[in-house]
């Protein structure tokens, strides 16, 4: 996204991934494009189920073979890595490009000691002898802040706490010093002090080895403090994209804006009612025509129900959004004011005054 | 001396769940033992939410699982509604445990990969077919729409709980866990735990995989259940704003022990334990470019195989003196309802005074008695 002349570390172009399910084809990723230069961090935020992990898995060639289809281009250092012969791709995934998975327990091998899991890649890809690989594994555990690394190297995943497993995953991903790291919710199981330590470590590697990083996270303060650019996803598409600073000063897409309004604030007293987004996430097997956010959007107009907005913005800025009536623009604010006056949106969403209440009924 | 004190416990007949002097040790091979939880006591009145926070690996999940006897604690008592769970076996324990449900930390790993979502959520209902709900069964999500499909009390219940976490039974019912995203699996776990309408819900990082808008929906739902039906909750999370939002009281743990316990707003406004203070001052801010590199908590976490003597936080505490190495601080009241296990808490007295007069000669009571 920056105008650097060098080849980006990663280019993703019109990525589309779908899964075959009992209810038909589910479009998990629907035309996603972006690029990252070395030494930069791209934050990815968005609705649960919007295709963030599916995007990451598509890039990393990790989709379930039978039940998924994926098209689009993925360039690593300018090289198309989607259709490489096995012999060549073997030393790319997990080595040049590696990933921290969202679910440590299901991604770690439950019957293999932690030390072996970390050192395996080093022995296989970097041809390190056993001893040296173990020494490096120990060093990595220390870097991710795990006390008594010697003891932990001999333990199995179930003997570790949730946050320790997550840090073991990070150690595995960093072992071969990748050019590209995709970290899918890497700090959810960590307390704020350890989280800070891990993010500082990643920052350091980014600067020292010019590593490029994709940081998928629901933690918007992590996005604020640790990324250069951000993409916001909804229903398999990028709905907003901007340099981080710009996004935080002017959120244009109504989904982005609503998302930020749901954040609980430490400054508020406890039991403060939280703002939600009305309605339910869309069914990706039966996406409505038009803007996927329209049924839940407070700005929605008739146009939004029939036409699908594409990612656009003014040429002068790198800020892009897929919305006909963006927040903070004249069209957007008058659309919202009109809906408020009518008491509902074009999609029939009732606009209540004051904070919205939970969409689900009482249980 | 037993553990780190029980001064903070309320009379047994006023609380729904009381945990006293809980110890959990794991064997780590080669004769080594992890002292994961060492003398933890807390209680919850009906309808109360207790937030549990602390460093990664400090024993939060272990504490939560020990309440459910999964596995049984090494020692200590867990009294639920007048019954000590540590004395129950087999069928008896299972029956009582139906009233206590848990949302586990690793959502995907806790779902059976071979079962369909509808069966996962109704699991408990089939085991307890005559279970009576305090909550209405027709809490159908109004945005659900479409054909409601075949109906039975159990199906209605499954539909209602899935609806309350923002999922539609017809859409997700016959899919299996691996077909869902991290946050969707987490919501399935929440629905499963709520299906049986428990009296106590133990939540281990229940919203960590959710985007903030669905997180807000779930937190509001839990608040509603608490308001309407007096749901009692133990709520573990690393997101301190989330903990603050949902909890009536907060308990801060460090390396298997309680540092501090008391009313949420009081602790957040004015932490009294040096560890709580370090924790709360590391909360990341929501401003771009705000990532800094200054250390708030110096030093490395100590080993749980070989814990420091005295106060377990002393190796990283800016206020530590010899006394802290010699004597385990007990939980003592610093103000009504607030208890801190520290020889030199950060209460009104200026920190320098505490440190200087303190030293090895100060007595614990001298450092804490100056408060109302
Ligand atoms: N193997 C699969 N088979 C069928 N559907 C799948 C599969 N994996 C993911 N999906 C679906 O694809 C969509 C996108 O999932 P993905 O895991 O990418 O979401 P996400 O954005 O990472 O969400 P979260 O924040 O909850 O992790 C979801 O609706 C999910 O149900
Ligand atoms: N089954 C087990 N066998 C051996 N050791 C264990 C086992 N479960 C946990 N431990 C150890 O007990 C300690 C406490 O772990 P626990 O999972 O309770 O921490 P936690 O506070 O929940 O951490 P997190 O915030 O990272 O989830 C850790 O040192 C961990 O390695
Ligand atoms: S205003 Fe229209 S296009 Fe923009 S988000 Fe709302 S529904 Fe979509
Ligand atoms: Mg995901
Ligand atoms: Mg845990």
JSON list of C-alpha atoms in Angstrom, two decimals, chain A residues 59-202:
[
{"chain": "A", "resi": 59, "resn": "UNK", "atom": "CA", "xyz": [-2.17, -17.62, 0.96]},
{"chain": "A", "resi": 60, "resn": "UNK", "atom": "CA", "xyz": [-0.33, -20.35, 2.87]},
{"chain": "A", "resi": 61, "resn": "UNK", "atom": "CA", "xyz": [-1.70, -23.16, 0.71]},
{"chain": "A", "resi": 62, "resn": "UNK", "atom": "CA", "xyz": [-3.39, -24.76, 3.70]},
{"chain": "A", "resi": 63, "resn": "UNK", "atom": "CA", "xyz": [-6.98, -25.25, 2.53]},
{"chain": "A", "resi": 64, "resn": "UNK", "atom": "CA", "xyz": [-8.71, -28.60, 2.95]},
{"chain": "A", "resi": 65, "resn": "UNK", "atom": "CA", "xyz": [-8.06, -30.26, -0.43]},
{"chain": "A", "resi": 66, "resn": "UNK", "atom": "CA", "xyz": [-11.40, -31.94, -1.17]},
{"chain": "A", "resi": 67, "resn": "UNK", "atom": "CA", "xyz": [-13.93, -29.38, -0.03]},
{"chain": "A", "resi": 68, "resn": "UNK", "atom": "CA", "xyz": [-12.44, -26.05, -1.14]},
{"chain": "A", "resi": 69, "resn": "UNK", "atom": "CA", "xyz": [-11.72, -24.14, -4.34]},
{"chain": "A", "resi": 70, "resn": "UNK", "atom": "CA", "xyz": [-9.46, -21.13, -4.56]},
{"chain": "A", "resi": 71, "resn": "UNK", "atom": "CA", "xyz": [-8.48, -18.78, -7.39]},
{"chain": "A", "resi": 72, "resn": "UNK", "atom": "CA", "xyz": [-6.41, -15.60, -7.61]},
{"chain": "A", "resi": 73, "resn": "UNK", "atom": "CA", "xyz": [-2.72, -14.81, -7.56]},
{"chain": "A", "resi": 74, "resn": "UNK", "atom": "CA", "xyz": [-0.30, -14.93, -4.63]},
{"chain": "A", "resi": 75, "resn": "UNK", "atom": "CA", "xyz": [3.18, -13.51, -5.25]},
{"chain": "A", "resi": 76, "resn": "UNK", "atom": "CA", "xyz": [5.95, -13.94, -2.72]},
{"chain": "A", "resi": 77, "resn": "UNK", "atom": "CA", "xyz": [8.87, -11.63, -3.55]},
{"chain": "A", "resi": 78, "resn": "UNK", "atom": "CA", "xyz": [7.42, -11.31, -7.03]},
{"chain": "A", "resi": 79, "resn": "UNK", "atom": "CA", "xyz": [7.21, -15.06, -7.60]},
{"chain": "A", "resi": 80, "resn": "UNK", "atom": "CA", "xyz": [3.89, -16.76, -8.22]},
{"chain": "A", "resi": 81, "resn": "UNK", "atom": "CA", "xyz": [3.76, -19.37, -5.47]},
{"chain": "A", "resi": 82, "resn": "UNK", "atom": "CA", "xyz": [0.34, -20.83, -6.05]},
{"chain": "A", "resi": 83, "resn": "UNK", "atom": "CA", "xyz": [1.23, -23.49, -8.59]},
{"chain": "A", "resi": 84, "resn": "UNK", "atom": "CA", "xyz": [4.75, -24.47, -7.75]},
{"chain": "A", "resi": 85, "resn": "UNK", "atom": "CA", "xyz": [5.86, -28.09, -7.93]},
{"chain": "A", "resi": 86, "resn": "UNK", "atom": "CA", "xyz": [5.93, -29.76, -4.54]},
{"chain": "A", "resi": 87, "resn": "UNK", "atom": "CA", "xyz": [9.71, -29.97, -4.40]},
{"chain": "A", "resi": 88, "resn": "UNK", "atom": "CA", "xyz": [9.96, -26.20, -4.68]},
{"chain": "A", "resi": 89, "resn": "UNK", "atom": "CA", "xyz": [7.10, -25.19, -2.44]},
{"chain": "A", "resi": 90, "resn": "UNK", "atom": "CA", "xyz": [8.30, -27.41, 0.38]},
{"chain": "A", "resi": 91, "resn": "UNK", "atom": "CA", "xyz": [10.95, -24.93, 1.39]},
{"chain": "A", "resi": 92, "resn": "UNK", "atom": "CA", "xyz": [8.64, -21.92, 1.13]},
{"chain": "A", "resi": 93, "resn": "UNK", "atom": "CA", "xyz": [5.77, -22.66, 3.47]},
{"chain": "A", "resi": 94, "resn": "UNK", "atom": "CA", "xyz": [6.79, -22.68, 7.09]},
{"chain": "A", "resi": 95, "resn": "UNK", "atom": "CA", "xyz": [10.23, -21.33, 6.13]},
{"chain": "A", "resi": 96, "resn": "UNK", "atom": "CA", "xyz": [10.09, -18.17, 4.01]},
{"chain": "A", "resi": 97, "resn": "UNK", "atom": "CA", "xyz": [6.47, -17.61, 4.90]},
{"chain": "A", "resi": 98, "resn": "UNK", "atom": "CA", "xyz": [5.15, -18.97, 8.17]},
{"chain": "A", "resi": 99, "resn": "UNK", "atom": "CA", "xyz": [1.98, -18.75, 10.15]},
{"chain": "A", "resi": 100, "resn": "UNK", "atom": "CA", "xyz": [0.88, -18.58, 13.78]},
{"chain": "A", "resi": 101, "resn": "UNK", "atom": "CA", "xyz": [-2.45, -20.37, 13.91]},
{"chain": "A", "resi": 102, "resn": "UNK", "atom": "CA", "xyz": [-5.52, -19.18, 15.70]},
{"chain": "A", "resi": 103, "resn": "UNK", "atom": "CA", "xyz": [-6.00, -22.40, 17.70]},
{"chain": "A", "resi": 104, "resn": "UNK", "atom": "CA", "xyz": [-2.83, -23.50, 19.41]},
{"chain": "A", "resi": 105, "resn": "UNK", "atom": "CA", "xyz": [-4.24, -26.71, 20.87]},
{"chain": "A", "resi": 106, "resn": "UNK", "atom": "CA", "xyz": [-5.44, -28.08, 17.54]},
{"chain": "A", "resi": 107, "resn": "UNK", "atom": "CA", "xyz": [-2.35, -26.95, 15.63]},
{"chain": "A", "resi": 108, "resn": "UNK", "atom": "CA", "xyz": [0.26, -28.38, 17.99]},
{"chain": "A", "resi": 109, "resn": "UNK", "atom": "CA", "xyz": [1.00, -32.08, 17.92]},
{"chain": "A", "resi": 110, "resn": "UNK", "atom": "CA", "xyz": [-0.37, -33.44, 21.22]},
{"chain": "A", "resi": 111, "resn": "UNK", "atom": "CA", "xyz": [1.99, -36.42, 21.39]},
{"chain": "A", "resi": 112, "resn": "UNK", "atom": "CA", "xyz": [5.27, -34.68, 20.54]},
{"chain": "A", "resi": 113, "resn": "UNK", "atom": "CA", "xyz": [7.44, -32.81, 23.02]},
{"chain": "A", "resi": 114, "resn": "UNK", "atom": "CA", "xyz": [7.51, -29.06, 22.58]},
{"chain": "A", "resi": 115, "resn": "UNK", "atom": "CA", "xyz": [11.27, -28.99, 21.94]},
{"chain": "A", "resi": 116, "resn": "UNK", "atom": "CA", "xyz": [10.97, -31.37, 19.01]},
{"chain": "A", "resi": 117, "resn": "UNK", "atom": "CA", "xyz": [8.10, -29.40, 17.52]},
{"chain": "A", "resi": 118, "resn": "UNK", "atom": "CA", "xyz": [10.14, -26.21, 17.55]},
{"chain": "A", "resi": 119, "resn": "UNK", "atom": "CA", "xyz": [13.40, -27.73, 16.33]},
{"chain": "A", "resi": 120, "resn": "UNK", "atom": "CA", "xyz": [11.97, -29.95, 13.58]},
{"chain": "A", "resi": 121, "resn": "UNK", "atom": "CA", "xyz": [11.83, -27.20, 10.96]},
{"chain": "A", "resi": 122, "resn": "UNK", "atom": "CA", "xyz": [15.37, -26.13, 11.76]},
{"chain": "A", "resi": 123, "resn": "UNK", "atom": "CA", "xyz": [16.71, -29.63, 11.23]},
{"chain": "A", "resi": 124, "resn": "UNK", "atom": "CA", "xyz": [14.75, -30.29, 8.07]},
{"chain": "A", "resi": 125, "resn": "UNK", "atom": "CA", "xyz": [14.89, -26.93, 6.30]},
{"chain": "A", "resi": 126, "resn": "UNK", "atom": "CA", "xyz": [18.01, -25.41, 7.76]},
{"chain": "A", "resi": 127, "resn": "UNK", "atom": "CA", "xyz": [19.88, -28.70, 8.16]},
{"chain": "A", "resi": 128, "resn": "UNK", "atom": "CA", "xyz": [20.95, -27.91, 11.71]},
{"chain": "A", "resi": 129, "resn": "UNK", "atom": "CA", "xyz": [22.29, -30.81, 13.77]},
{"chain": "A", "resi": 130, "resn": "UNK", "atom": "CA", "xyz": [20.09, -31.98, 16.63]},
{"chain": "A", "resi": 131, "resn": "UNK", "atom": "CA", "xyz": [22.00, -30.28, 19.40]},
{"chain": "A", "resi": 132, "resn": "UNK", "atom": "CA", "xyz": [22.16, -26.94, 17.64]},
{"chain": "A", "resi": 133, "resn": "UNK", "atom": "CA", "xyz": [18.47, -27.07, 16.73]},
{"chain": "A", "resi": 134, "resn": "UNK", "atom": "CA", "xyz": [17.58, -27.76, 20.37]},
{"chain": "A", "resi": 135, "resn": "UNK", "atom": "CA", "xyz": [19.76, -24.89, 21.54]},
{"chain": "A", "resi": 136, "resn": "UNK", "atom": "CA", "xyz": [17.97, -22.59, 19.14]},
{"chain": "A", "resi": 137, "resn": "UNK", "atom": "CA", "xyz": [14.59, -23.92, 20.34]},
{"chain": "A", "resi": 138, "resn": "UNK", "atom": "CA", "xyz": [15.57, -23.13, 23.90]},
{"chain": "A", "resi": 139, "resn": "UNK", "atom": "CA", "xyz": [16.62, -19.63, 22.87]},
{"chain": "A", "resi": 140, "resn": "UNK", "atom": "CA", "xyz": [13.28, -19.10, 21.12]},
{"chain": "A", "resi": 141, "resn": "UNK", "atom": "CA", "xyz": [11.33, -20.17, 24.22]},
{"chain": "A", "resi": 142, "resn": "UNK", "atom": "CA", "xyz": [13.32, -17.68, 26.24]},
{"chain": "A", "resi": 143, "resn": "UNK", "atom": "CA", "xyz": [12.58, -14.95, 23.71]},
{"chain": "A", "resi": 144, "resn": "UNK", "atom": "CA", "xyz": [8.85, -15.54, 24.01]},
{"chain": "A", "resi": 145, "resn": "UNK", "atom": "CA", "xyz": [9.13, -15.20, 27.79]},
{"chain": "A", "resi": 146, "resn": "UNK", "atom": "CA", "xyz": [8.68, -18.77, 28.99]},
{"chain": "A", "resi": 147, "resn": "UNK", "atom": "CA", "xyz": [10.37, -19.51, 32.31]},
{"chain": "A", "resi": 148, "resn": "UNK", "atom": "CA", "xyz": [12.39, -22.73, 32.72]},
{"chain": "A", "resi": 149, "resn": "UNK", "atom": "CA", "xyz": [12.83, -23.38, 29.01]},
{"chain": "A", "resi": 150, "resn": "UNK", "atom": "CA", "xyz": [14.80, -26.58, 29.61]},
{"chain": "A", "resi": 151, "resn": "UNK", "atom": "CA", "xyz": [11.92, -28.14, 31.49]},
{"chain": "A", "resi": 152, "resn": "UNK", "atom": "CA", "xyz": [9.33, -26.89, 28.99]},
{"chain": "A", "resi": 153, "resn": "UNK", "atom": "CA", "xyz": [11.25, -28.30, 26.01]},
{"chain": "A", "resi": 154, "resn": "UNK", "atom": "CA", "xyz": [10.53, -31.75, 27.37]},
{"chain": "A", "resi": 155, "resn": "UNK", "atom": "CA", "xyz": [6.83, -31.16, 28.05]},
{"chain": "A", "resi": 156, "resn": "UNK", "atom": "CA", "xyz": [3.78, -31.92, 25.92]},
{"chain": "A", "resi": 157, "resn": "UNK", "atom": "CA", "xyz": [1.24, -29.28, 24.89]},
{"chain": "A", "resi": 158, "resn": "UNK", "atom": "CA", "xyz": [-1.39, -30.36, 27.42]},
{"chain": "A", "resi": 159, "resn": "UNK", "atom": "CA", "xyz": [1.03, -29.58, 30.23]},
{"chain": "A", "resi": 160, "resn": "UNK", "atom": "CA", "xyz": [1.19, -25.92, 29.23]},
{"chain": "A", "resi": 161, "resn": "UNK", "atom": "CA", "xyz": [-1.22, -23.09, 29.96]},
{"chain": "A", "resi": 162, "resn": "UNK", "atom": "CA", "xyz": [-3.20, -21.56, 27.07]},
{"chain": "A", "resi": 163, "resn": "UNK", "atom": "CA", "xyz": [-0.85, -18.62, 26.76]},
{"chain": "A", "resi": 164, "resn": "UNK", "atom": "CA", "xyz": [2.25, -20.83, 26.84]},
{"chain": "A", "resi": 165, "resn": "UNK", "atom": "CA", "xyz": [0.89, -22.91, 23.96]},
{"chain": "A", "resi": 166, "resn": "UNK", "atom": "CA", "xyz": [0.31, -19.76, 22.00]},
{"chain": "A", "resi": 167, "resn": "UNK", "atom": "CA", "xyz": [3.89, -18.68, 22.61]},
{"chain": "A", "resi": 168, "resn": "UNK", "atom": "CA", "xyz": [5.18, -22.11, 21.54]},
{"chain": "A", "resi": 169, "resn": "UNK", "atom": "CA", "xyz": [3.31, -21.61, 18.25]},
{"chain": "A", "resi": 170, "resn": "UNK", "atom": "CA", "xyz": [4.99, -18.24, 17.84]},
{"chain": "A", "resi": 171, "resn": "UNK", "atom": "CA", "xyz": [8.39, -19.81, 18.53]},
{"chain": "A", "resi": 172, "resn": "UNK", "atom": "CA", "xyz": [7.75, -22.45, 15.85]},
{"chain": "A", "resi": 173, "resn": "UNK", "atom": "CA", "xyz": [6.72, -19.83, 13.32]},
{"chain": "A", "resi": 174, "resn": "UNK", "atom": "CA", "xyz": [9.78, -17.69, 14.01]},
{"chain": "A", "resi": 175, "resn": "UNK", "atom": "CA", "xyz": [12.28, -20.56, 14.08]},
{"chain": "A", "resi": 176, "resn": "UNK", "atom": "CA", "xyz": [13.41, -20.26, 10.44]},
{"chain": "A", "resi": 177, "resn": "UNK", "atom": "CA", "xyz": [13.36, -16.44, 10.41]},
{"chain": "A", "resi": 178, "resn": "UNK", "atom": "CA", "xyz": [10.62, -16.03, 7.81]},
{"chain": "A", "resi": 179, "resn": "UNK", "atom": "CA", "xyz": [10.36, -13.12, 5.37]},
{"chain": "A", "resi": 180, "resn": "UNK", "atom": "CA", "xyz": [6.63, -13.12, 5.86]},
{"chain": "A", "resi": 181, "resn": "UNK", "atom": "CA", "xyz": [4.80, -13.93, 9.07]},
{"chain": "A", "resi": 182, "resn": "UNK", "atom": "CA", "xyz": [1.05, -14.34, 9.16]},
{"chain": "A", "resi": 183, "resn": "UNK", "atom": "CA", "xyz": [-0.08, -14.19, 12.77]},
{"chain": "A", "resi": 184, "resn": "UNK", "atom": "CA", "xyz": [-3.72, -15.15, 13.27]},
{"chain": "A", "resi": 185, "resn": "UNK", "atom": "CA", "xyz": [-4.83, -13.85, 16.68]},
{"chain": "A", "resi": 186, "resn": "UNK", "atom": "CA", "xyz": [-1.36, -14.41, 18.16]},
{"chain": "A", "resi": 187, "resn": "UNK", "atom": "CA", "xyz": [-1.94, -12.80, 21.55]},
{"chain": "A", "resi": 188, "resn": "UNK", "atom": "CA", "xyz": [-5.51, -13.67, 22.57]},
{"chain": "A", "resi": 189, "resn": "UNK", "atom": "CA", "xyz": [-4.39, -16.00, 25.35]},
{"chain": "A", "resi": 190, "resn": "UNK", "atom": "CA", "xyz": [-1.82, -13.62, 26.79]},
{"chain": "A", "resi": 191, "resn": "UNK", "atom": "CA", "xyz": [-2.09, -11.15, 29.63]},
{"chain": "A", "resi": 192, "resn": "UNK", "atom": "CA", "xyz": [-1.30, -7.56, 28.71]},
{"chain": "A", "resi": 193, "resn": "UNK", "atom": "CA", "xyz": [2.26, -7.61, 30.00]},
{"chain": "A", "resi": 194, "resn": "UNK", "atom": "CA", "xyz": [3.23, -10.77, 28.10]},
{"chain": "A", "resi": 195, "resn": "UNK", "atom": "CA", "xyz": [1.28, -9.53, 25.09]},
{"chain": "A", "resi": 196, "resn": "UNK", "atom": "CA", "xyz": [3.41, -6.42, 25.06]},
{"chain": "A", "resi": 197, "resn": "UNK", "atom": "CA", "xyz": [6.57, -8.47, 25.29]},
{"chain": "A", "resi": 198, "resn": "UNK", "atom": "CA", "xyz": [5.54, -10.62, 22.30]},
{"chain": "A", "resi": 199, "resn": "UNK", "atom": "CA", "xyz": [4.51, -7.64, 20.18]},
{"chain": "A", "resi": 200, "resn": "UNK", "atom": "CA", "xyz": [7.80, -5.92, 21.00]},
{"chain": "A", "resi": 201, "resn": "UNK", "atom": "CA", "xyz": [9.64, -9.09, 19.92]},
{"chain": "A", "resi": 202, "resn": "UNK", "atom": "CA", "xyz": [7.75, -9.16, 16.61]}
]
